[in-house]
Backbone as JSON, one array per atom type, in Angstrom:
{
  "sequence": "MVSAAPTTKILPGEPPVEIRLRVSARARRITLRVSALDGRVTLTCPAAVPEREAMSFAASKAGWIHAQIAGRAATRRPAIGGTIPVSGHAHEIVAGAPGMEAGRLRVRPDRAAGPQVALLLKRAARDRLARAVALHAGALDVSVGRTTLRDTRSRWGSCNHRGDLMFSWRLVMAPPEVLDYVAAHEVAHRRRMDHSPAYWQICESLCPDWRTHRDWLRAHGADLHAWRFGVED",
  "N": [[-2.81, 9.66, 29.28], [-3.0, 6.34, 28.21], [-3.86, 4.65, 25.25], [-5.82, 1.68, 24.92], [-4.83, -1.64, 23.88], [-5.88, -2.87, 20.69], [-8.81, -4.95, 20.34], [-10.36, -7.98, 19.14], [-13.56, -8.33, 17.8], [-16.75, -9.81, 17.01], [-19.18, -9.05, 14.7], [-22.42, -9.99, 14.55], [-24.24, -11.53, 11.83], [-25.0, -12.07, 8.32], [-22.7, -12.44, 6.04], [-20.99, -13.05, 9.25], [-19.02, -10.39, 10.65], [-15.68, -9.59, 11.24], [-14.42, -7.41, 13.62], [-12.15, -4.88, 14.47], [-11.71, -3.59, 17.46], [-10.92, -0.57, 18.81], [-9.92, 1.24, 21.51], [-9.53, 4.52, 22.24], [-7.69, 7.05, 23.83], [-7.62, 9.55, 22.82], [-9.74, 9.83, 21.11], [-12.82, 11.44, 20.38], [-15.31, 10.77, 19.64], [-17.32, 8.01, 18.46], [-16.03, 6.16, 15.79], [-16.01, 4.59, 12.57], [-14.33, 2.52, 10.33], [-13.61, 1.13, 7.17], [-11.11, -0.55, 5.64], [-9.95, 0.16, 2.42], [-8.01, -1.32, 1.3], [-7.51, -3.89, 2.5], [-9.93, -4.61, 3.56], [-10.28, -4.6, 6.29], [-12.11, -3.98, 9.24], [-12.36, -1.33, 11.38], [-13.23, -0.19, 14.49], [-13.38, 2.61, 16.35], [-13.38, 4.07, 19.54], [-14.06, 6.46, 22.21], [-12.44, 6.34, 25.44], [-14.27, 6.5, 27.51], [-16.6, 5.43, 26.57], [-18.82, 2.71, 26.77], [-18.18, -0.71, 25.83], [-20.37, -2.15, 24.8], [-21.97, -0.13, 23.83], [-20.43, 0.88, 21.76], [-20.34, -1.36, 20.06], [-23.02, -1.56, 19.5], [-23.36, 0.71, 17.99], [-21.83, -0.05, 15.75], [-23.41, -2.18, 14.87], [-25.64, -0.82, 14.02], [-24.71, 0.23, 11.72], [-24.38, -1.85, 10.01], [-25.32, -2.48, 7.41], [-24.01, -0.56, 5.85], [-21.35, -1.31, 6.36], [-21.19, -3.89, 5.16], [-21.66, -3.16, 2.53], [-19.43, -1.59, 1.96], [-17.37, -3.49, 2.19], [-18.11, -5.25, 0.16], [-17.69, -3.63, -2.0], [-14.99, -3.53, -2.37], [-11.94, -4.18, -4.23], [-11.85, -7.24, -5.95], [-10.25, -10.17, -4.7], [-7.3, -11.39, -6.2], [-5.27, -13.91, -7.74], [-2.07, -14.94, -8.87], [-1.59, -17.05, -11.72], [-0.54, -19.64, -13.94], [-1.1, -18.99, -17.29], [-2.71, -16.88, -16.81], [-2.79, -13.28, -16.32], [-0.86, -10.46, -15.1], [-0.43, -7.15, -13.83], [2.44, -5.31, -14.75], [4.49, -2.61, -14.5], [2.26, -1.17, -15.22], [1.12, -2.5, -17.36], [-0.49, -5.41, -18.69], [1.0, -8.51, -18.1], [1.69, -11.7, -19.32], [1.53, -14.79, -17.6], [3.58, -17.49, -17.8], [4.68, -20.92, -18.26], [7.99, -21.97, -17.55], [11.6, -21.46, -17.43], [12.34, -19.62, -14.53], [11.86, -16.13, -14.76], [11.76, -12.79, -16.2], [10.47, -11.1, -18.98], [9.81, -9.05, -21.87], [6.51, -8.38, -21.63], [5.94, -10.84, -20.46], [6.01, -13.19, -17.74], [7.9, -15.78, -16.47], [7.43, -18.87, -14.85], [8.07, -21.76, -12.8], [6.28, -24.7, -13.49], [5.89, -26.7, -11.64], [5.7, -25.69, -9.15], [4.05, -23.5, -6.78], [2.55, -20.7, -8.29], [2.22, -18.1, -7.25], [4.21, -17.28, -5.11], [6.51, -17.36, -6.73], [6.01, -15.45, -8.72], [5.81, -13.18, -7.1], [8.47, -12.99, -6.21], [9.81, -12.37, -8.6], [8.64, -9.89, -9.15], [9.5, -8.4, -6.94], [12.27, -8.33, -7.35], [12.39, -6.84, -9.73], [11.22, -4.48, -8.84], [13.09, -3.62, -6.93], [15.33, -3.01, -8.55], [14.29, -0.98, -10.24], [13.38, 0.98, -8.49], [15.77, 1.61, -7.23], [17.18, 2.83, -9.3], [15.53, 5.06, -9.78], [15.62, 6.4, -7.32], [18.36, 7.03, -7.16], [18.56, 8.78, -9.33], [16.89, 10.96, -8.57], [18.03, 11.71, -6.12], [20.5, 12.54, -7.02], [19.72, 14.75, -8.51], [18.9, 16.5, -6.54], [21.15, 16.68, -5.09], [21.6, 15.23, -2.71], [22.17, 12.83, -0.08], [21.25, 9.41, 0.43], [20.11, 6.82, 2.65], [19.84, 3.44, 3.57], [17.88, 1.42, 1.42], [14.85, -0.25, 1.58], [12.49, -2.85, 0.8], [9.06, -3.5, 1.28], [5.89, -5.09, 2.03], [3.74, -3.11, 2.44], [0.68, -1.76, 3.8], [-0.43, 0.66, 4.53], [1.04, 2.75, 3.5], [2.93, 3.92, 0.66], [5.55, 4.53, 0.56], [8.36, 5.65, 2.55], [10.49, 7.84, 4.49], [13.08, 8.13, 6.77], [14.72, 10.0, 9.48], [17.37, 9.37, 9.25], [17.75, 9.04, 6.64], [17.07, 6.68, 5.51], [15.2, 4.77, 3.24], [11.98, 3.43, 2.49], [9.96, 1.33, 0.52], [6.94, 0.15, -0.99], [6.93, -2.89, -2.62], [4.97, -3.46, -4.43], [4.64, -1.31, -6.05], [5.89, -1.72, -8.47], [4.02, -2.81, -10.09], [2.48, -0.72, -10.88], [2.1, 2.04, -13.27], [5.19, 3.22, -14.74], [5.74, 5.95, -14.28], [4.33, 6.47, -11.99], [5.59, 4.93, -10.03], [8.02, 6.3, -10.17], [7.23, 8.8, -9.2], [6.66, 8.23, -6.47], [9.21, 7.54, -5.59], [10.48, 10.03, -5.98], [8.99, 11.57, -4.21], [9.76, 10.54, -1.69], [12.55, 10.94, -1.7], [12.61, 13.7, -1.78], [12.09, 14.31, 0.82], [14.54, 14.31, 1.97], [15.39, 16.82, 1.92], [13.38, 18.24, 3.22], [11.65, 17.29, 6.04], [8.77, 17.16, 6.12], [5.42, 18.09, 5.08], [5.11, 20.58, 4.0], [4.34, 23.64, 2.16], [6.8, 24.38, 1.05], [8.1, 21.94, 0.93], [6.52, 20.61, -1.04], [7.13, 22.12, -3.25], [9.73, 21.32, -3.71], [9.3, 18.63, -4.29], [7.77, 18.93, -6.6], [9.64, 20.0, -8.31], [11.11, 17.79, -8.92], [9.21, 16.05, -9.89], [7.0, 17.12, -11.87], [4.32, 16.44, -12.5], [3.16, 15.37, -10.19], [0.71, 15.37, -8.84], [-1.11, 14.1, -10.55], [-0.09, 11.49, -10.55], [-0.22, 10.83, -7.86], [-2.99, 10.84, -7.57], [-3.6, 8.68, -9.21], [-2.67, 6.52, -7.68], [-4.4, 6.73, -5.51], [-6.78, 6.08, -6.74], [-6.34, 3.54, -7.83], [-4.82, 2.03, -6.13], [-5.94, 0.1, -4.39], [-6.48, -1.95, -6.15], [-3.95, -2.95, -6.73], [-3.25, -3.95, -4.25], [-5.06, -5.97, -4.07], [-4.06, -8.27, -5.11], [-2.93, -11.51, -4.27], [-0.26, -13.41, -3.14], [0.89, -15.4, -1.55], [0.86, -18.86, -0.53], [-0.63, -19.32, 1.7], [-2.4, -17.22, 1.83]],
  "CA": [[-3.61, 8.45, 29.28], [-2.58, 5.47, 27.14], [-4.94, 3.91, 24.61], [-5.74, 0.24, 25.1], [-4.53, -2.43, 22.68], [-7.11, -3.27, 19.98], [-9.32, -6.3, 20.55], [-11.16, -8.45, 18.01], [-14.95, -8.63, 18.1], [-17.51, -10.32, 15.88], [-20.49, -8.46, 14.49], [-23.29, -11.03, 13.98], [-24.89, -11.22, 10.57], [-24.77, -13.0, 7.21], [-21.88, -13.23, 6.97], [-20.47, -12.3, 10.4], [-17.89, -9.5, 10.3], [-14.68, -9.41, 12.29], [-14.19, -5.99, 13.86], [-11.02, -4.51, 15.32], [-12.19, -2.55, 18.38], [-9.8, 0.23, 19.31], [-10.3, 2.25, 22.5], [-8.53, 5.58, 22.14], [-7.77, 8.14, 24.8], [-7.73, 10.8, 22.08], [-10.98, 9.87, 20.34], [-13.91, 12.23, 20.98], [-16.57, 10.16, 19.24], [-17.17, 6.68, 17.86], [-15.82, 6.19, 14.35], [-15.98, 3.28, 11.94], [-13.56, 2.61, 9.08], [-13.36, -0.12, 6.44], [-9.95, -0.34, 4.79], [-10.13, -0.16, 1.01], [-6.92, -2.19, 0.87], [-7.66, -5.29, 2.93], [-11.27, -4.85, 4.09], [-10.32, -4.65, 7.76], [-13.07, -3.06, 9.84], [-11.84, -0.79, 12.63], [-14.18, 0.59, 15.27], [-12.63, 3.38, 17.34], [-14.3, 4.77, 20.46], [-13.42, 7.09, 23.36], [-12.28, 5.45, 26.59], [-15.44, 6.58, 28.39], [-17.76, 4.78, 25.94], [-18.86, 1.26, 27.03], [-18.0, -1.56, 24.65], [-21.67, -2.51, 24.23], [-22.46, 1.03, 23.08], [-19.65, 0.93, 20.54], [-20.79, -2.44, 19.18], [-24.38, -1.21, 19.06], [-23.16, 1.66, 16.9], [-21.4, -0.83, 14.59], [-24.56, -2.95, 14.39], [-26.53, 0.11, 13.31], [-24.07, 0.55, 10.44], [-24.07, -3.14, 9.39], [-25.55, -2.4, 5.97], [-22.92, 0.22, 5.27], [-20.13, -2.11, 6.45], [-21.23, -4.93, 4.14], [-21.55, -2.51, 1.22], [-18.04, -1.19, 1.79], [-16.59, -4.7, 1.98], [-18.47, -5.77, -1.16], [-17.18, -2.72, -3.02], [-13.55, -3.64, -2.51], [-11.45, -4.93, -5.39], [-11.86, -8.69, -5.72], [-8.95, -10.8, -4.54], [-6.8, -12.05, -7.4], [-4.08, -14.73, -7.51], [-1.36, -15.26, -10.11], [-1.65, -18.43, -12.17], [-0.08, -19.85, -15.3], [-2.19, -18.76, -18.24], [-3.33, -15.61, -16.47], [-1.95, -12.09, -16.49], [-0.68, -9.61, -13.93], [0.15, -5.9, -14.3], [3.82, -4.93, -14.46], [4.67, -1.27, -15.1], [0.99, -0.69, -15.73], [0.64, -3.27, -18.51], [-0.71, -6.81, -18.4], [2.03, -9.45, -18.49], [1.22, -13.07, -19.27], [2.29, -15.71, -16.75], [3.76, -18.71, -18.58], [5.58, -21.92, -17.7], [9.34, -21.92, -18.09], [12.65, -21.11, -16.47], [11.92, -18.37, -13.89], [12.42, -14.9, -15.28], [10.83, -11.78, -16.71], [10.82, -10.53, -20.26], [8.79, -8.13, -22.35], [5.15, -8.89, -21.69], [5.78, -12.19, -19.91], [6.7, -13.68, -16.55], [8.04, -17.23, -16.55], [7.5, -19.53, -13.56], [8.11, -23.21, -12.89], [4.93, -25.24, -13.35], [5.8, -27.68, -10.56], [5.63, -24.95, -7.89], [2.98, -22.5, -6.74], [2.91, -19.54, -9.1], [2.21, -16.86, -6.49], [5.5, -16.88, -4.56], [7.48, -17.15, -7.8], [5.7, -14.16, -9.33], [6.18, -12.15, -6.13], [9.92, -12.85, -6.22], [10.18, -11.65, -9.82], [8.21, -8.5, -9.0], [10.37, -7.75, -5.96], [13.56, -8.06, -8.0], [12.2, -5.73, -10.67], [10.96, -3.28, -8.05], [14.34, -3.17, -6.32], [16.15, -2.39, -9.58], [13.69, 0.24, -10.77], [13.37, 2.0, -7.44], [17.15, 2.04, -7.0], [17.52, 3.79, -10.36], [14.76, 6.29, -9.58], [16.16, 7.08, -6.13], [19.66, 7.6, -7.52], [18.32, 9.91, -10.23], [16.35, 12.11, -7.83], [19.02, 12.13, -5.13], [21.5, 13.3, -7.75], [19.14, 16.04, -8.91], [18.84, 17.36, -5.35], [22.46, 16.65, -4.46], [21.43, 14.75, -1.34], [22.51, 11.43, 0.12], [20.2, 8.58, 1.0], [20.62, 5.68, 3.39], [19.47, 2.11, 3.09], [16.56, 1.29, 0.8], [14.25, -1.56, 1.81], [11.18, -3.1, 0.2], [8.11, -4.2, 2.15], [4.52, -5.18, 1.5], [2.99, -2.26, 3.37], [-0.72, -1.51, 3.47], [-0.86, 2.02, 4.85], [1.81, 3.76, 2.79], [3.69, 3.42, -0.49], [6.96, 4.77, 0.81], [8.67, 6.46, 3.73], [11.87, 8.27, 4.66], [13.32, 8.51, 8.16], [15.69, 11.08, 9.67], [18.71, 8.89, 8.85], [17.79, 8.98, 5.19], [16.69, 5.35, 5.05], [13.96, 4.81, 2.47], [11.21, 2.2, 2.4], [8.96, 1.37, -0.53], [6.15, -1.04, -1.25], [7.36, -3.49, -3.88], [3.85, -3.51, -5.36], [4.73, -0.18, -6.97], [6.36, -2.17, -9.77], [2.85, -3.13, -10.9], [1.9, 0.54, -11.32], [2.82, 2.66, -14.37], [6.54, 3.66, -14.33], [5.75, 7.32, -13.78], [3.8, 6.44, -10.62], [6.73, 4.47, -9.21], [8.99, 7.39, -10.13], [6.7, 9.84, -8.3], [6.85, 7.83, -5.06], [10.65, 7.69, -5.31], [10.75, 11.46, -5.86], [8.33, 12.02, -2.98], [10.56, 10.19, -0.51], [13.86, 11.6, -1.78], [12.4, 15.12, -1.45], [12.13, 14.44, 2.28], [15.93, 14.52, 2.4], [15.52, 18.27, 2.06], [12.42, 18.7, 4.23], [10.91, 16.17, 6.64], [7.4, 17.59, 6.39], [4.66, 18.23, 3.85], [4.84, 22.0, 3.9], [4.4, 24.14, 0.77], [8.2, 24.34, 0.59], [8.39, 20.54, 0.55], [5.86, 20.26, -2.29], [7.87, 22.77, -4.32], [10.87, 20.44, -4.01], [8.75, 17.45, -4.95], [7.34, 19.31, -7.94], [10.84, 20.19, -9.13], [11.53, 16.46, -9.34], [8.11, 15.36, -10.58], [5.99, 18.17, -12.09], [2.95, 15.9, -12.56], [2.99, 14.52, -9.02], [-0.71, 15.28, -8.47], [-1.72, 13.07, -11.4], [0.38, 10.17, -10.12], [-0.82, 10.6, -6.54], [-4.4, 10.5, -7.78], [-3.66, 7.32, -9.74], [-2.54, 5.59, -6.55], [-5.63, 6.78, -4.72], [-7.86, 5.43, -7.49], [-6.03, 2.16, -8.22], [-3.99, 1.34, -5.15], [-6.63, -1.09, -3.88], [-6.34, -3.02, -7.14], [-2.62, -3.55, -6.55], [-3.27, -4.71, -3.0], [-5.99, -7.1, -4.18], [-3.32, -9.46, -5.52], [-2.44, -12.35, -3.18], [0.84, -14.2, -3.68], [1.3, -16.5, -0.69], [0.03, -20.07, -0.52], [-1.51, -19.27, 2.87], [-3.31, -16.07, 1.77]],
  "C": [[-3.28, 7.61, 28.05], [-3.78, 4.72, 26.57], [-4.72, 2.42, 24.79], [-5.42, -0.44, 23.79], [-5.83, -2.85, 22.02], [-7.51, -4.7, 20.32], [-10.2, -6.68, 19.36], [-12.55, -8.85, 18.48], [-15.64, -9.14, 16.84], [-18.88, -9.65, 15.85], [-21.38, -9.5, 13.84], [-23.95, -10.57, 12.68], [-24.6, -12.28, 9.54], [-24.03, -12.29, 6.09], [-21.49, -12.39, 8.18], [-19.25, -11.48, 9.96], [-16.96, -9.37, 11.5], [-14.36, -7.92, 12.4], [-13.01, -5.8, 14.81], [-11.48, -3.33, 16.19], [-11.0, -1.85, 19.02], [-10.33, 1.31, 20.24], [-9.18, 3.29, 22.54], [-8.76, 6.68, 23.16], [-7.96, 9.49, 24.1], [-9.04, 10.94, 21.33], [-12.06, 10.65, 21.1], [-15.28, 11.67, 20.62], [-16.29, 8.79, 18.64], [-17.02, 6.84, 16.35], [-15.67, 4.76, 13.83], [-15.28, 3.43, 10.6], [-13.4, 1.22, 8.48], [-12.22, 0.15, 5.47], [-10.25, -0.74, 3.36], [-9.09, -1.14, 0.52], [-7.15, -3.65, 1.24], [-9.03, -5.59, 3.54], [-11.36, -4.91, 5.59], [-11.26, -3.58, 8.29], [-12.54, -2.62, 11.2], [-12.89, 0.12, 13.26], [-13.4, 1.28, 16.39], [-13.61, 4.14, 18.23], [-13.51, 5.4, 21.61], [-13.38, 6.12, 24.55], [-13.51, 5.42, 27.48], [-16.67, 5.86, 27.83], [-17.74, 3.28, 26.22], [-18.76, 0.47, 25.72], [-19.33, -1.88, 23.99], [-22.25, -1.36, 23.41], [-21.72, 1.14, 21.74], [-20.12, -0.14, 19.55], [-22.21, -2.21, 18.68], [-24.31, -0.21, 17.9], [-22.76, 0.92, 15.63], [-22.57, -1.61, 14.0], [-25.51, -2.06, 13.6], [-26.0, 0.47, 11.93], [-23.77, -0.72, 9.65], [-24.25, -3.1, 7.87], [-24.44, -1.66, 5.25], [-21.62, -0.58, 5.26], [-20.09, -3.16, 5.34], [-21.09, -4.33, 2.74], [-20.11, -2.1, 0.93], [-17.15, -2.39, 1.48], [-16.84, -5.24, 0.57], [-17.9, -4.91, -2.28], [-15.69, -2.77, -3.2], [-13.17, -4.41, -3.77], [-11.39, -6.41, -5.04], [-10.44, -9.23, -5.62], [-8.55, -11.54, -5.81], [-5.52, -12.8, -7.05], [-3.4, -15.04, -8.83], [-1.48, -16.74, -10.44], [-1.15, -18.51, -13.6], [-1.28, -19.76, -16.25], [-2.92, -17.46, -17.98], [-2.39, -14.46, -16.74], [-1.86, -11.33, -15.18], [-0.05, -8.31, -14.41], [1.6, -5.73, -13.85], [4.06, -3.62, -15.21], [3.4, -0.8, -15.79], [0.43, -1.45, -16.91], [0.52, -4.75, -18.13], [0.44, -7.66, -18.95], [1.48, -10.86, -18.33], [2.13, -13.91, -18.37], [2.36, -17.05, -17.48], [4.7, -19.66, -17.85], [6.95, -21.82, -18.35], [10.35, -21.65, -17.01], [12.32, -19.75, -15.88], [12.63, -17.14, -14.44], [11.35, -13.97, -15.79], [11.36, -11.25, -18.02], [9.67, -9.66, -20.71], [7.43, -8.82, -22.45], [4.92, -10.24, -21.07], [6.57, -12.37, -18.62], [6.73, -15.19, -16.64], [8.19, -17.81, -15.14], [7.53, -21.04, -13.77], [6.72, -23.78, -12.65], [4.77, -26.21, -12.19], [5.78, -27.02, -9.19], [4.5, -23.94, -7.95], [3.43, -21.24, -7.47], [3.07, -18.28, -8.27], [3.55, -16.44, -5.93], [6.56, -16.61, -5.62], [7.27, -15.79, -8.47], [6.1, -13.03, -8.39], [7.68, -11.91, -6.13], [10.39, -12.07, -7.44], [9.81, -10.17, -9.71], [9.11, -7.75, -8.02], [11.73, -7.41, -6.57], [13.46, -6.88, -8.95], [11.99, -4.43, -9.92], [12.24, -2.73, -7.45], [15.21, -2.44, -7.36], [15.59, -1.04, -10.01], [13.65, 1.35, -9.73], [14.78, 2.5, -7.15], [17.57, 3.07, -8.04], [16.81, 5.12, -10.15], [15.29, 7.09, -8.4], [17.49, 7.74, -6.47], [19.5, 8.84, -8.39], [17.86, 11.14, -9.45], [17.31, 12.61, -6.75], [20.12, 12.95, -5.81], [20.99, 14.67, -8.13], [19.11, 17.02, -7.74], [20.18, 17.49, -4.65], [22.34, 16.3, -2.97], [21.86, 13.28, -1.28], [21.3, 10.69, 0.68], [20.85, 7.41, 1.71], [20.23, 4.37, 2.74], [18.06, 2.14, 2.5], [16.04, -0.13, 1.01], [12.89, -1.63, 1.12], [10.33, -3.87, 1.18], [6.77, -4.29, 1.45], [3.61, -4.44, 2.46], [1.58, -2.01, 2.87], [-1.1, -0.04, 3.62], [-0.09, 3.1, 4.1], [2.61, 3.12, 1.67], [5.18, 3.62, -0.32], [7.13, 5.59, 2.07], [10.15, 6.8, 3.73], [12.05, 8.67, 6.12], [14.43, 9.55, 8.25], [17.11, 10.65, 9.33], [18.85, 8.84, 7.34], [17.49, 7.6, 4.64], [15.33, 5.43, 4.37], [13.3, 3.44, 2.48], [10.17, 2.38, 1.32], [8.17, 0.06, -0.55], [6.58, -1.61, -2.6], [6.22, -3.6, -4.89], [3.83, -2.33, -6.33], [5.18, -0.61, -8.36], [5.2, -2.57, -10.67], [2.2, -1.87, -11.47], [2.66, 1.07, -12.55], [4.17, 3.22, -13.9], [6.56, 5.06, -13.74], [5.19, 7.42, -12.36], [4.88, 5.98, -9.66], [7.75, 5.6, -9.07], [8.53, 8.5, -9.2], [6.93, 9.48, -6.84], [8.32, 7.93, -4.68], [11.0, 9.16, -5.12], [10.19, 12.02, -4.55], [9.21, 11.75, -1.76], [11.94, 10.85, -0.53], [13.73, 13.07, -1.41], [12.42, 15.35, 0.06], [13.55, 14.57, 2.8], [16.23, 16.0, 2.5], [14.6, 18.8, 3.15], [11.63, 17.5, 4.73], [9.51, 16.63, 7.05], [6.65, 17.59, 5.06], [4.2, 19.68, 3.72], [4.82, 22.43, 2.44], [5.82, 24.11, 0.2], [8.58, 22.92, 0.17], [7.79, 20.23, -0.8], [6.5, 20.96, -3.47], [9.08, 21.92, -4.71], [10.39, 19.22, -4.77], [8.36, 17.77, -6.39], [8.52, 19.56, -8.87], [11.36, 18.86, -9.66], [10.48, 15.78, -10.21], [6.97, 16.36, -10.79], [4.55, 17.68, -12.07], [2.61, 15.04, -11.35], [1.52, 14.37, -8.63], [-1.41, 14.18, -9.26], [-1.35, 11.68, -10.91], [-0.13, 9.82, -8.72], [-2.27, 10.19, -6.68], [-4.55, 9.09, -8.36], [-3.57, 6.3, -8.61], [-3.8, 5.58, -5.71], [-6.75, 6.02, -5.41], [-7.61, 3.94, -7.69], [-5.19, 1.38, -7.22], [-4.62, 0.07, -4.6], [-6.52, -2.25, -4.85], [-4.99, -3.71, -7.02], [-2.59, -4.42, -5.3], [-4.22, -5.91, -3.05], [-5.27, -8.39, -4.59], [-2.77, -10.18, -4.3], [-1.41, -13.31, -3.77], [1.23, -15.41, -2.84], [0.33, -17.66, -0.74], [-1.0, -19.98, 0.6], [-2.52, -18.14, 2.8], [-4.74, -16.48, 1.4]]
}
């Protein structure tokens, strides 16, 4: 049995809340989730449950939904005169010829700052992740495929069976050791495509403090995703 495509519903209230209703053939009960990254509300229910019953359940949890949304990291936008984290430290955004230097990001004042800052961060992320991947691949004596950067919400990195790696470029805002951990995590999958105890032993050989860095992402990942860079965001 195939699950139906999600539909968008509105939960009345002050303010109204947009809900992504997902009917799942595998679900055994109604569940409600508010993403800590983007605040998206997802209501999942079994195929046998009527839509009105699912929405009634959501309405009964309205207070909890609003509290979860309110507890998210506030949206932030880069601007000249402000700061943004790079490698875990605040960097000042200043007017000038586009570029990055110690403690500063330079952007043109006649253009929106957000896209310019994002471009600088992506360039830095590509360089730093490439170095980290090469280091860990060399340590394990494994090959890797193509490395791509994306602005993913559900994961910080991935590795497929061809050895292609994907990373979130927002990792460049995290402390260097956190970025290094994610690179090690994905390269370790070139030895084992699972998360078995044997896999974690490989990961630990590359990054002994991986638990600390994983916990940092769990605690602060929403702060990295709170930054908005596009004019349309």
